Each structure stands twice: as C-alpha cells, then as structure tokens.
Amino acid sequence: MKKKLIVLNTTIMLGLGSAFAIPSVKAESITDIQSQRTGIQSDISEAEQVIQQLKKEQSKMNAQIAQIESAMKENDQKIKDTKQEIKDTEKDIESLKNEIKALEERIAKREEVLKERALSFQESGGDVEYLEVVLGSKSFGEFVNRVGAVATIVEADQQILSEQEADKADLEKKQATVEKKLQSLKDMEVELKGMQSQIEDQKAETVNMKAKIEKKESETEALKQSLENKDAGLEAQIASIRENIKKEEERKASEKADLDRAAEEVNSSNATSEGSSSSSNEGSSSSSSEESSSSSKGEASAKSSSKAESSSNSSKNSAAAKPAASKTETSSKPSSANTGSAITAGYKYIGNSTYKFGGGRTASDIANGLFDCSAFVAWAYKQAGVNLPASTDALKNAGRQVSDSQKQPGDLVFFNTYKTDGHVGIYVGGGKFIGSQSSTGVAIANMDSGYWAGVYNGRVVRVN
C-alpha cells in the first residue's frame, strides 16, 4: 500500500512539474521576441535620427527654393520692364522715321527750287552772271530793280543752301540715333532671351529639388512604415503568446486542482491505512498460531481476490475511457492555439511579400510570398491545421458571424473595396489586422483609422 501511495505522489509531483514547465518555455520565447523588438526599436531610433537629418536637408532645400522663386520674381519684373522699354523704343523709332521722312521731303523741295533758279540764270547759255544782269539795265530804275532782284536771289540761295546743309546734318544725326536705337533694341532682345533661358533653368532646378525632397520624404516614410510594421508584428506575436500562456496556465491550474484533490485523497487513505494496520497488530498478538496461520491464508486469499477485482476494474475503466478519447480525437473545431498559430504564421512575410491577384494557391507562389487576401487567410489557417476556402465569398460563410463589438484575435474581418466583402484579413487585436494588401503585400494595418476604417463593413466571422 505504501509503495502504491509513493507512486501516486510521484505522479502528482511530475504532473505539477509539467504544469509550470510550458509557460517558462513560452516566457523564454517572449524574451527572445522582446530582444528582437529592442533591436528594431533601436533601428527606429536611428531612423528617427535619419528623419531629423532629412528634415534639416529639406529645410535647406526649401530655403534654396525660396531664393530661386525670389530670383524668378525679379527676373519676371526685369522682363516686364524690358518689354515696356522695347515698346517705348519702337514708338521713338516710329517718330524718328516720320521726322526723317519730313526732312527728306524738305530737302527734295529745296533741291527743286535750286534747280529752277540755276536754269533761270543759264537760259542764255549758262554764262550770265549777276554783274551782267545789273549792267544790262536800260534805265536807272531798271538798274535799281535789277540790283535788288539779284541781291534777293543771292540771299535766298544762300538761305536755302544753309537750311539744306542744316537739314542734312540733322538728318544724319537722326539717322545715327535711329541706328543706335535699333542696335539697343536688338541688344535688349538678346538679353530678354537670355533671361527667359535663365528662368527656365531655374524652374528646372526648382522642380529637381522638389523631386529630391519628395523622394527623400517617400524613402523616410517607407523606412518608418517598414520598422513600425516589424515592431507591430512582434508586438502582436507577444500578445498572442501571452494569450496562449494565459490559457495554458488556466488549463494547468485546473489540472493542478485535480492533482491536489487526488493528493488529499491519497493522504486521507494513507491515514486510514495506518490506523487499520495498528489495530490488526494488537489483535494478532492474542491469537493462537493456528489462527495466525488461518489469518495468513485468508489474507492471501483476500489479496488474490483484491488483485482480480483491481484487474477487472482497471479493464473496465480502460474500456470506458476509450470512447471519450476517440471523441476528443475526432473533434474538428480549432482551438485557441490554432488561432494564435494562424495569426503568427504570416509574420515571416511582413515586408517580404507581394500582392498577386489569384496568388497563394501554388507552392511556388507561397515560397515567394505571392498572395491575394483570401489565399493568405486560407494559408495562415492551414498552418494551424484548419482548412478554409480561398475566396472572400466562401470565407464569409466559413464560420459563425459575430458582432463587431465581440471580435477577438483570430476572427476574420471583411472590407468593401472594389466590391462588397472584396477584402479579408485576420484580426490581431488592438484595432489592427494582418492580411495581404495590394499596396504592401502581407502587412499589419490599422482598421480604426485611415483608409481601412473607411471601407471596413463590420462583418466578423469566427471560424472556431
């Protein structure tokens, strides 16, 4: 009996030892993941420093752009001023042309007068001089008249010649002015073209700088998003492991309670056995040797009967236990451990996959991380030992629908994208889900804000 009690107590202690072994192992897993998170958070810190440096560079670029835009404004004003000056110069040139035309007309008229006078003095063959005209008078009155006429003609000719020379000089001066204006106008045209070319270069430089800023901003955002995705993935992994630990501890606590009750029963049985043994020893001291022999034989018979009864009970208990075990083995409903495995299965593809419509249905696609949303969900649950269909229409009927307020990690959540229930993912808790998105591949996304909050339709399906 004591040997039996010792074996039973040993079994209880072994059971208790196993009850606390698994959480310890999982705690080590959490420590490893926390260590990974520490490394990733360090990378995030470094990324923040890079972002700060990028912001400084962006600030410098913005200052340069402001300077370029200021220079462009000044150049635009210069172009406007130059164009106005060109218009004014064109007006001056037009006025000079009119003056030149008037001068040319006056000169032409004077030349006609001079020709007529030259002809009048040369009617007699071209040798008549002013003195001959004066001395050829027939009377004194005629002489006086001729002298006055000659004096008037000579004075008029001199005046005409003087005006002619002055007009010619003025004409030459105005022509030089016009030529100078024209040359100045040509120079301004060249300068204007140069300004336009400079402005175009400045604009191109501005566009280039803006493109660099946008590229750096995009790279920075991508870096942050990648690191945040990895950190969120590890955080969800830890949450899943802790949830599994909690459930495992509850199960083991129940087992421990059963074992404690068994231990109490053993101790109680042990105390009763010791009392019976003491009474038996007192009775045997007052009996005869025959009674002792008879008692010994009866005891041997009782032991034999007890063994047979124990063997029979053991066989019955074993036979009774088999159907229950069979029922447990044939159950097809996934456990919470299945849910955790489905959630964590896709972590290796975060930041290392590509969305492919119709993908995830061949070994090659899976090996290369090529999934669409429904195929990813089906694949993830398959890793947990649960077979699900690989289409959104079929997945929405693959379990029990629950309200949005009751959703738990592992539930399927649906979104109205290109159609009703056009996208599906696995809820991981904290208002986030994991799925294969067209813009990111496999990633953890926030469904409480942004794009996914706008298209979430409230459909929640619990597969277990």
Coordinates of C-alpha atoms in Angstrom, one line a residue:
M1 CA 0.0 0.0 0.0
K2 CA 2.8 2.4 0.9
K3 CA 4.5 1.6 -2.5
K4 CA 1.3 2.5 -4.2
L5 CA 1.0 5.8 -2.4
I6 CA 4.6 6.7 -3.2
V7 CA 4.0 6.0 -6.9
L8 CA 0.8 8.1 -6.8
N9 CA 2.6 11.0 -5.0
T10 CA 5.4 10.8 -7.5
T11 CA 2.9 11.0 -10.4
I12 CA 1.3 14.1 -8.8
M13 CA 4.7 15.9 -8.4
L14 CA 5.6 15.1 -12.0
G15 CA 2.2 16.4 -13.1
L16 CA 2.8 19.6 -11.2
G17 CA 6.2 20.0 -12.7
S18 CA 4.9 19.8 -16.2
A19 CA 2.2 22.3 -15.3
F20 CA 4.7 25.0 -14.9
A21 CA 7.3 24.0 -17.5
I22 CA 5.5 25.2 -20.6
P23 CA 4.9 28.8 -19.5
S24 CA 8.6 29.0 -18.7
V25 CA 9.4 28.0 -22.2
K26 CA 7.0 30.5 -23.7
A27 CA 8.4 33.2 -21.4
E28 CA 11.8 32.5 -23.0
S29 CA 10.1 32.9 -26.4
I30 CA 8.7 36.3 -25.3
T31 CA 12.2 37.3 -24.0
D32 CA 13.6 36.4 -27.4
I33 CA 10.9 38.5 -29.2
Q34 CA 11.4 41.3 -26.8
S35 CA 15.1 41.2 -27.6
Q36 CA 14.2 41.4 -31.3
R37 CA 11.9 44.3 -30.5
T38 CA 14.7 46.1 -28.7
G39 CA 16.8 45.8 -31.8
I40 CA 14.0 47.0 -34.1
Q41 CA 13.2 49.9 -31.7
S42 CA 16.9 50.8 -31.8
D43 CA 16.6 50.8 -35.6
I44 CA 13.5 53.0 -35.3
S45 CA 15.5 55.4 -33.1
E46 CA 18.2 55.5 -35.7
A47 CA 15.6 56.1 -38.4
E48 CA 14.2 59.0 -36.4
Q49 CA 17.7 60.5 -36.4
V50 CA 17.9 60.0 -40.1
I51 CA 14.5 61.6 -40.4
Q52 CA 15.7 64.6 -38.4
Q53 CA 18.7 64.9 -40.7
L54 CA 16.4 64.7 -43.7
K55 CA 14.2 67.4 -42.3
K56 CA 17.3 69.7 -41.9
E57 CA 18.2 69.0 -45.5
Q58 CA 14.6 69.6 -46.6
S59 CA 14.7 72.9 -44.7
K60 CA 17.8 73.9 -46.6
M61 CA 16.2 72.9 -49.9
N62 CA 13.1 74.9 -49.0
A63 CA 15.4 77.9 -48.4
Q64 CA 17.1 77.4 -51.7
I65 CA 13.7 77.1 -53.4
A66 CA 12.6 80.3 -51.8
Q67 CA 15.7 82.1 -53.1
I68 CA 15.1 80.7 -56.6
E69 CA 11.5 81.8 -56.5
S70 CA 12.6 85.3 -55.4
A71 CA 15.1 85.4 -58.2
M72 CA 12.4 84.3 -60.6
K73 CA 10.1 87.1 -59.5
E74 CA 12.9 89.6 -60.0
N75 CA 13.6 88.2 -63.5
D76 CA 9.9 88.4 -64.3
Q77 CA 9.9 92.1 -63.3
K78 CA 13.0 92.7 -65.4
I79 CA 11.4 91.0 -68.4
K80 CA 8.3 93.2 -67.9
D81 CA 10.4 96.4 -67.7
T82 CA 12.4 95.3 -70.8
K83 CA 9.3 94.6 -72.8
Q84 CA 7.9 98.1 -71.9
E85 CA 11.2 99.7 -72.8
I86 CA 11.1 97.9 -76.2
K87 CA 7.6 99.3 -76.8
D88 CA 8.8 102.8 -75.9
T89 CA 11.8 102.4 -78.2
E90 CA 9.6 101.2 -81.0
K91 CA 7.5 104.3 -80.6
D92 CA 10.6 106.6 -80.7
I93 CA 11.8 104.8 -83.8
E94 CA 8.5 105.3 -85.5
S95 CA 8.6 109.0 -84.6
L96 CA 12.2 109.4 -85.9
K97 CA 11.1 107.7 -89.1
N98 CA 8.4 110.3 -89.6
E99 CA 10.8 113.2 -88.9
I100 CA 13.3 111.7 -91.3
K101 CA 10.6 111.5 -93.9
A102 CA 9.7 115.1 -93.4
L103 CA 13.3 116.2 -93.7
E104 CA 13.8 114.2 -96.8
E105 CA 10.7 115.9 -98.3
R106 CA 12.0 119.5 -97.4
I107 CA 15.4 118.7 -98.9
A108 CA 13.8 117.4 -102.1
K109 CA 11.7 120.6 -102.4
R110 CA 14.8 122.9 -101.9
E111 CA 16.7 120.9 -104.5
E112 CA 13.9 121.6 -107.0
V113 CA 14.0 125.4 -106.2
L114 CA 17.7 125.5 -106.6
K115 CA 17.4 123.6 -110.0
E116 CA 14.8 126.1 -111.2
R117 CA 17.0 129.1 -110.2
A118 CA 20.1 127.6 -111.8
L119 CA 18.1 127.1 -115.0
S120 CA 16.9 130.7 -115.0
F121 CA 20.4 132.0 -114.8
Q122 CA 21.6 129.8 -117.6
E123 CA 18.9 130.5 -120.2
S124 CA 21.3 132.4 -122.3
G125 CA 23.8 129.6 -122.5
G126 CA 24.9 129.3 -118.9
D127 CA 27.3 132.2 -118.9
V128 CA 25.1 135.1 -117.5
E129 CA 26.5 136.4 -114.2
Y130 CA 24.8 138.6 -111.7
L131 CA 27.1 141.6 -112.8
E132 CA 26.0 141.3 -116.4
V133 CA 22.4 141.3 -115.3
V134 CA 22.9 144.5 -113.3
L135 CA 24.9 146.4 -116.1
G136 CA 22.4 145.3 -118.8
S137 CA 19.7 147.6 -117.4
K138 CA 18.4 150.3 -119.8
S139 CA 17.4 152.8 -117.2
F140 CA 18.3 153.7 -113.6
G141 CA 15.1 152.4 -112.3
E142 CA 15.6 149.2 -114.1
F143 CA 19.1 149.1 -112.7
V144 CA 17.9 149.6 -109.2
N145 CA 15.3 146.9 -109.6
R146 CA 17.9 144.5 -111.1
V147 CA 20.3 145.1 -108.3
G148 CA 17.5 144.4 -105.7
A149 CA 16.4 141.4 -107.5
V150 CA 19.9 140.0 -107.7
A151 CA 20.6 140.7 -104.1
T152 CA 17.3 139.0 -103.1
I153 CA 18.1 135.9 -105.3
V154 CA 21.6 135.6 -103.9
E155 CA 20.4 136.0 -100.3
A156 CA 17.6 133.4 -100.9
D157 CA 20.0 131.0 -102.5
Q158 CA 22.3 131.3 -99.5
Q159 CA 19.5 130.8 -97.1
I160 CA 18.3 127.7 -99.0
L161 CA 21.8 126.3 -99.1
S162 CA 22.3 127.0 -95.4
E163 CA 19.0 125.3 -94.5
Q164 CA 19.8 122.5 -96.8
E165 CA 23.1 121.9 -95.0
A166 CA 21.5 122.1 -91.6
D167 CA 18.8 119.7 -92.6
K168 CA 21.3 117.3 -94.0
A169 CA 23.3 117.4 -90.7
D170 CA 20.1 116.9 -88.7
L171 CA 19.1 114.0 -90.9
E172 CA 22.5 112.3 -90.5
K173 CA 22.2 112.8 -86.7
K174 CA 18.7 111.4 -86.6
Q175 CA 19.7 108.5 -88.7
A176 CA 22.6 107.8 -86.3
T177 CA 20.1 108.0 -83.4
V178 CA 17.7 105.6 -85.2
E179 CA 20.6 103.1 -85.8
K180 CA 21.7 103.4 -82.2
K181 CA 18.1 102.8 -81.0
L182 CA 17.8 99.8 -83.3
Q183 CA 21.0 98.3 -82.0
S184 CA 19.9 98.9 -78.5
L185 CA 16.6 97.1 -79.3
K186 CA 18.5 94.1 -80.7
D187 CA 20.6 94.0 -77.6
M188 CA 17.5 94.0 -75.4
E189 CA 16.0 91.2 -77.4
V190 CA 19.2 89.1 -76.8
E191 CA 19.1 90.0 -73.1
L192 CA 15.4 89.1 -72.9
K193 CA 16.1 85.7 -74.5
G194 CA 18.9 85.1 -72.0
M195 CA 16.6 85.9 -69.1
Q196 CA 14.0 83.5 -70.4
S197 CA 16.6 80.8 -70.7
Q198 CA 17.8 81.5 -67.2
I199 CA 14.3 81.4 -65.8
E200 CA 13.7 78.0 -67.5
D201 CA 16.9 76.7 -65.9
Q202 CA 15.9 78.0 -62.5
K203 CA 12.4 76.4 -62.9
A204 CA 14.0 73.1 -63.8
E205 CA 16.3 73.3 -60.8
T206 CA 13.3 74.0 -58.6
V207 CA 11.4 71.0 -59.9
N208 CA 14.5 68.9 -59.4
M209 CA 14.9 70.0 -55.8
K210 CA 11.3 69.4 -55.1
A211 CA 11.6 65.9 -56.6
K212 CA 14.5 65.2 -54.4
I213 CA 12.6 66.3 -51.3
E214 CA 9.6 64.2 -52.3
K215 CA 11.9 61.2 -52.9
K216 CA 13.6 61.6 -49.5
E217 CA 10.2 62.0 -47.8
S218 CA 8.9 58.9 -49.5
E219 CA 12.1 56.9 -48.5
T220 CA 11.7 58.2 -45.0
E221 CA 8.1 57.2 -44.7
A222 CA 8.8 53.8 -46.2
L223 CA 11.6 53.2 -43.7
K224 CA 9.4 54.2 -40.8
Q225 CA 6.5 52.1 -42.1
S226 CA 8.7 49.1 -42.5
L227 CA 10.1 49.4 -39.0
E228 CA 6.7 50.1 -37.5
N229 CA 5.3 47.0 -39.3
K230 CA 8.0 44.8 -37.9
D231 CA 7.6 46.2 -34.4
A232 CA 3.8 45.8 -34.6
G233 CA 4.2 42.3 -35.9
L234 CA 6.4 41.4 -32.9
E235 CA 4.0 43.1 -30.5
A236 CA 1.1 41.1 -31.9
Q237 CA 3.2 38.0 -31.7
I238 CA 4.0 38.7 -28.0
A239 CA 0.3 39.4 -27.3
S240 CA -0.6 36.1 -29.0
I241 CA 2.0 34.2 -27.0
R242 CA 0.8 35.8 -23.7
E243 CA -2.8 34.9 -24.6
N244 CA -1.7 31.3 -25.2
I245 CA 0.3 31.3 -21.9
K246 CA -2.7 32.6 -20.0
K247 CA -5.0 29.8 -21.5
E248 CA -2.3 27.2 -20.9
E249 CA -1.9 28.4 -17.3
E250 CA -5.7 28.2 -16.8
R251 CA -5.7 24.7 -18.1
K252 CA -2.7 23.7 -16.0
A253 CA -4.3 25.3 -12.9
S254 CA -7.3 23.1 -13.5
E255 CA -5.1 20.1 -13.8
K256 CA -3.2 21.2 -10.6
A257 CA -6.5 21.5 -8.7
D258 CA -7.4 17.9 -9.8
L259 CA -4.0 16.7 -8.7
D260 CA -4.3 18.5 -5.4
R261 CA -7.6 16.7 -4.8
A262 CA -6.0 13.4 -5.7
A263 CA -3.2 14.2 -3.2
E264 CA -5.7 14.9 -0.4
E265 CA -7.4 11.6 -1.2
V266 CA -4.1 9.8 -1.0
N267 CA -3.2 11.4 2.3
S268 CA -6.6 10.6 3.7
S269 CA -6.3 6.9 2.5
N270 CA -2.8 6.7 4.0
A271 CA -4.0 7.8 7.4
T272 CA -6.9 5.3 7.4
S273 CA -4.5 2.5 6.3
E274 CA -2.1 3.3 9.2
G275 CA -5.0 3.1 11.7
S276 CA -6.1 -0.3 10.4
S277 CA -2.6 -1.7 10.5
S278 CA -2.2 -0.7 14.2
S279 CA -5.5 -2.5 15.2
S280 CA -4.5 -5.6 13.3
N281 CA -1.2 -5.9 15.1
E282 CA -2.9 -5.7 18.5
G283 CA -5.4 -8.5 17.6
S284 CA -2.8 -10.8 16.2
S285 CA -0.7 -10.8 19.5
S286 CA -3.5 -12.5 21.5
S287 CA -4.4 -15.2 18.9
S288 CA -3.0 -18.7 18.5
S289 CA -0.6 -19.9 15.8
E290 CA -3.4 -21.7 14.1
E291 CA -5.5 -18.6 14.0
S292 CA -2.4 -16.8 12.7
S293 CA -2.0 -19.4 10.0
S294 CA -5.6 -19.3 9.1
S295 CA -5.5 -15.5 9.1
S296 CA -2.5 -15.6 6.9
K297 CA -4.2 -17.9 4.4
G298 CA -7.4 -15.7 4.5
E299 CA -5.2 -12.6 3.9
A300 CA -3.6 -14.3 1.0
S301 CA -7.0 -15.2 -0.4
A302 CA -8.2 -11.6 0.1
K303 CA -5.1 -10.3 -1.7
S304 CA -5.7 -12.6 -4.6
S305 CA -9.4 -11.5 -4.7
S306 CA -8.3 -7.9 -4.4
K307 CA -5.9 -8.3 -7.3
A308 CA -8.5 -9.9 -9.5
E309 CA -11.1 -7.2 -8.6
S310 CA -8.5 -4.4 -9.3
S311 CA -7.6 -6.0 -12.6
S312 CA -11.3 -6.2 -13.6
N313 CA -11.9 -2.6 -12.5
S314 CA -8.8 -1.5 -14.4
S315 CA -10.1 -3.2 -17.6
K316 CA -13.5 -1.6 -17.2
N317 CA -12.0 1.8 -16.6
S318 CA -9.8 1.4 -19.6
A319 CA -12.7 0.3 -21.8
A320 CA -14.8 3.2 -20.5
A321 CA -12.0 5.7 -21.2
K322 CA -11.5 4.7 -24.9
P323 CA -14.8 6.2 -26.3
A324 CA -14.1 9.5 -24.6
A325 CA -10.6 9.6 -26.1
S326 CA -11.9 8.7 -29.5
K327 CA -14.5 11.6 -29.3
T328 CA -11.7 14.1 -28.5
E329 CA -9.5 12.9 -31.3
T330 CA -12.3 13.2 -33.9
S331 CA -13.2 16.8 -33.0
S332 CA -12.6 19.2 -35.9
K333 CA -13.1 22.5 -34.2
P334 CA -9.8 24.6 -34.0
S335 CA -8.6 25.5 -30.5
S336 CA -7.3 28.9 -29.4
A337 CA -3.8 27.6 -30.1
N338 CA -4.9 27.2 -33.7
T339 CA -6.0 30.9 -33.7
G340 CA -2.6 32.0 -32.4
S341 CA -0.8 29.9 -34.9
A342 CA -2.9 31.3 -37.8
I343 CA -2.1 34.9 -36.6
T344 CA 1.7 34.3 -36.3
A345 CA 2.1 32.2 -39.4
G346 CA 2.3 35.2 -41.7
Y347 CA 4.8 37.2 -39.7
K348 CA 7.7 35.9 -41.8
Y349 CA 6.1 37.5 -44.9
I350 CA 5.7 41.0 -43.4
G351 CA 7.9 43.3 -45.6
N352 CA 8.9 40.3 -47.6
S353 CA 5.9 39.6 -49.9
T354 CA 4.0 41.0 -52.9
Y355 CA 0.3 41.1 -53.5
K356 CA -0.7 38.9 -56.5
F357 CA -4.3 38.6 -57.6
G358 CA -5.1 34.9 -57.7
G359 CA -1.8 34.2 -55.9
G360 CA -1.0 31.9 -53.0
R361 CA -2.5 28.8 -54.5
T362 CA 0.6 27.1 -55.7
A363 CA 3.8 26.1 -53.9
S364 CA 5.8 28.5 -56.0
D365 CA 3.7 31.5 -55.1
I366 CA 3.8 30.6 -51.4
A367 CA 7.5 30.1 -51.4
N368 CA 7.9 33.6 -53.0
G369 CA 5.3 35.3 -50.8
L370 CA 2.8 36.0 -53.6
F371 CA -0.7 36.1 -52.1
D372 CA -4.0 37.7 -52.6
C373 CA -6.1 38.4 -49.5
S374 CA -8.3 35.3 -49.3
A375 CA -5.4 32.9 -50.2
F376 CA -3.3 34.4 -47.4
V377 CA -6.1 33.8 -44.8
A378 CA -6.6 30.2 -46.0
W379 CA -2.8 29.5 -46.0
A380 CA -2.4 31.0 -42.5
Y381 CA -5.1 28.9 -41.0
K382 CA -3.8 25.8 -42.8
Q383 CA -0.6 26.3 -40.9
A384 CA -2.7 26.0 -37.8
G385 CA -4.3 22.8 -39.1
V386 CA -7.6 24.3 -40.2
N387 CA -8.8 24.1 -43.8
L388 CA -10.6 27.2 -45.1
P389 CA -11.7 28.1 -48.6
A390 CA -9.6 30.6 -50.6
S391 CA -12.2 33.1 -51.7
T392 CA -13.9 36.0 -49.8
D393 CA -17.4 34.9 -50.8
A394 CA -16.8 31.4 -49.3
L395 CA -14.8 32.7 -46.3
K396 CA -17.7 34.9 -45.1
N397 CA -19.7 31.7 -44.6
A398 CA -16.8 29.6 -43.2
G399 CA -17.8 30.1 -39.6
R400 CA -20.1 31.8 -37.1
Q401 CA -20.8 35.5 -37.7
V402 CA -20.4 37.7 -34.5
S403 CA -20.9 41.4 -33.9
D404 CA -18.1 43.9 -34.3
S405 CA -18.0 44.6 -30.6
Q406 CA -17.3 40.9 -29.9
K407 CA -14.5 40.4 -32.3
Q408 CA -11.4 38.6 -31.0
P409 CA -7.9 37.9 -32.3
G410 CA -8.1 35.3 -35.0
D411 CA -11.6 36.4 -36.3
L412 CA -11.9 37.1 -40.0
V413 CA -12.8 40.8 -40.8
F414 CA -14.2 42.0 -44.1
F415 CA -13.9 45.2 -46.1
N416 CA -15.9 46.7 -49.1
T417 CA -13.1 47.6 -51.5
Y418 CA -13.7 47.0 -55.2
K419 CA -16.9 45.1 -54.3
T420 CA -18.8 44.2 -51.1
D421 CA -16.6 41.9 -49.0
G422 CA -13.8 42.4 -51.6
H423 CA -11.0 42.2 -49.0
V424 CA -10.5 39.9 -45.9
G425 CA -7.9 39.8 -43.1
I426 CA -7.2 38.2 -39.7
Y427 CA -7.9 40.4 -36.7
V428 CA -4.9 40.5 -34.3
G429 CA -6.3 42.8 -31.6
G430 CA -5.8 46.5 -30.8
G431 CA -7.8 47.6 -33.8
K432 CA -5.4 46.0 -36.3
F433 CA -5.5 43.1 -38.7
I434 CA -3.0 41.1 -40.7
G435 CA -3.6 40.5 -44.4
S436 CA -2.2 40.7 -47.9
Q437 CA -2.9 44.2 -49.1
S438 CA -2.4 45.3 -52.7
S439 CA -0.2 48.2 -51.7
T440 CA 2.0 46.5 -49.2
G441 CA 1.8 42.7 -49.6
V442 CA 1.5 40.9 -46.2
A443 CA 1.3 43.6 -43.5
I444 CA -0.4 44.6 -40.3
A445 CA -2.8 47.5 -40.9
N446 CA -4.9 49.8 -38.7
M447 CA -8.6 49.3 -39.2
D448 CA -9.6 52.0 -36.7
S449 CA -8.4 55.0 -38.8
G450 CA -7.4 55.9 -42.3
Y451 CA -8.4 54.0 -45.4
W452 CA -9.3 50.7 -43.8
A453 CA -11.6 52.3 -41.3
G454 CA -13.5 53.9 -44.2
V455 CA -14.0 50.5 -46.0
Y456 CA -14.5 48.2 -43.0
N457 CA -18.1 46.9 -43.3
G458 CA -18.4 45.4 -39.8
R459 CA -18.6 41.7 -40.9
V460 CA -16.8 39.4 -38.4
V461 CA -16.6 35.6 -38.9
R462 CA -15.3 33.3 -36.1
V463 CA -14.0 30.1 -37.6
N464 CA -13.7 28.3 -34.3

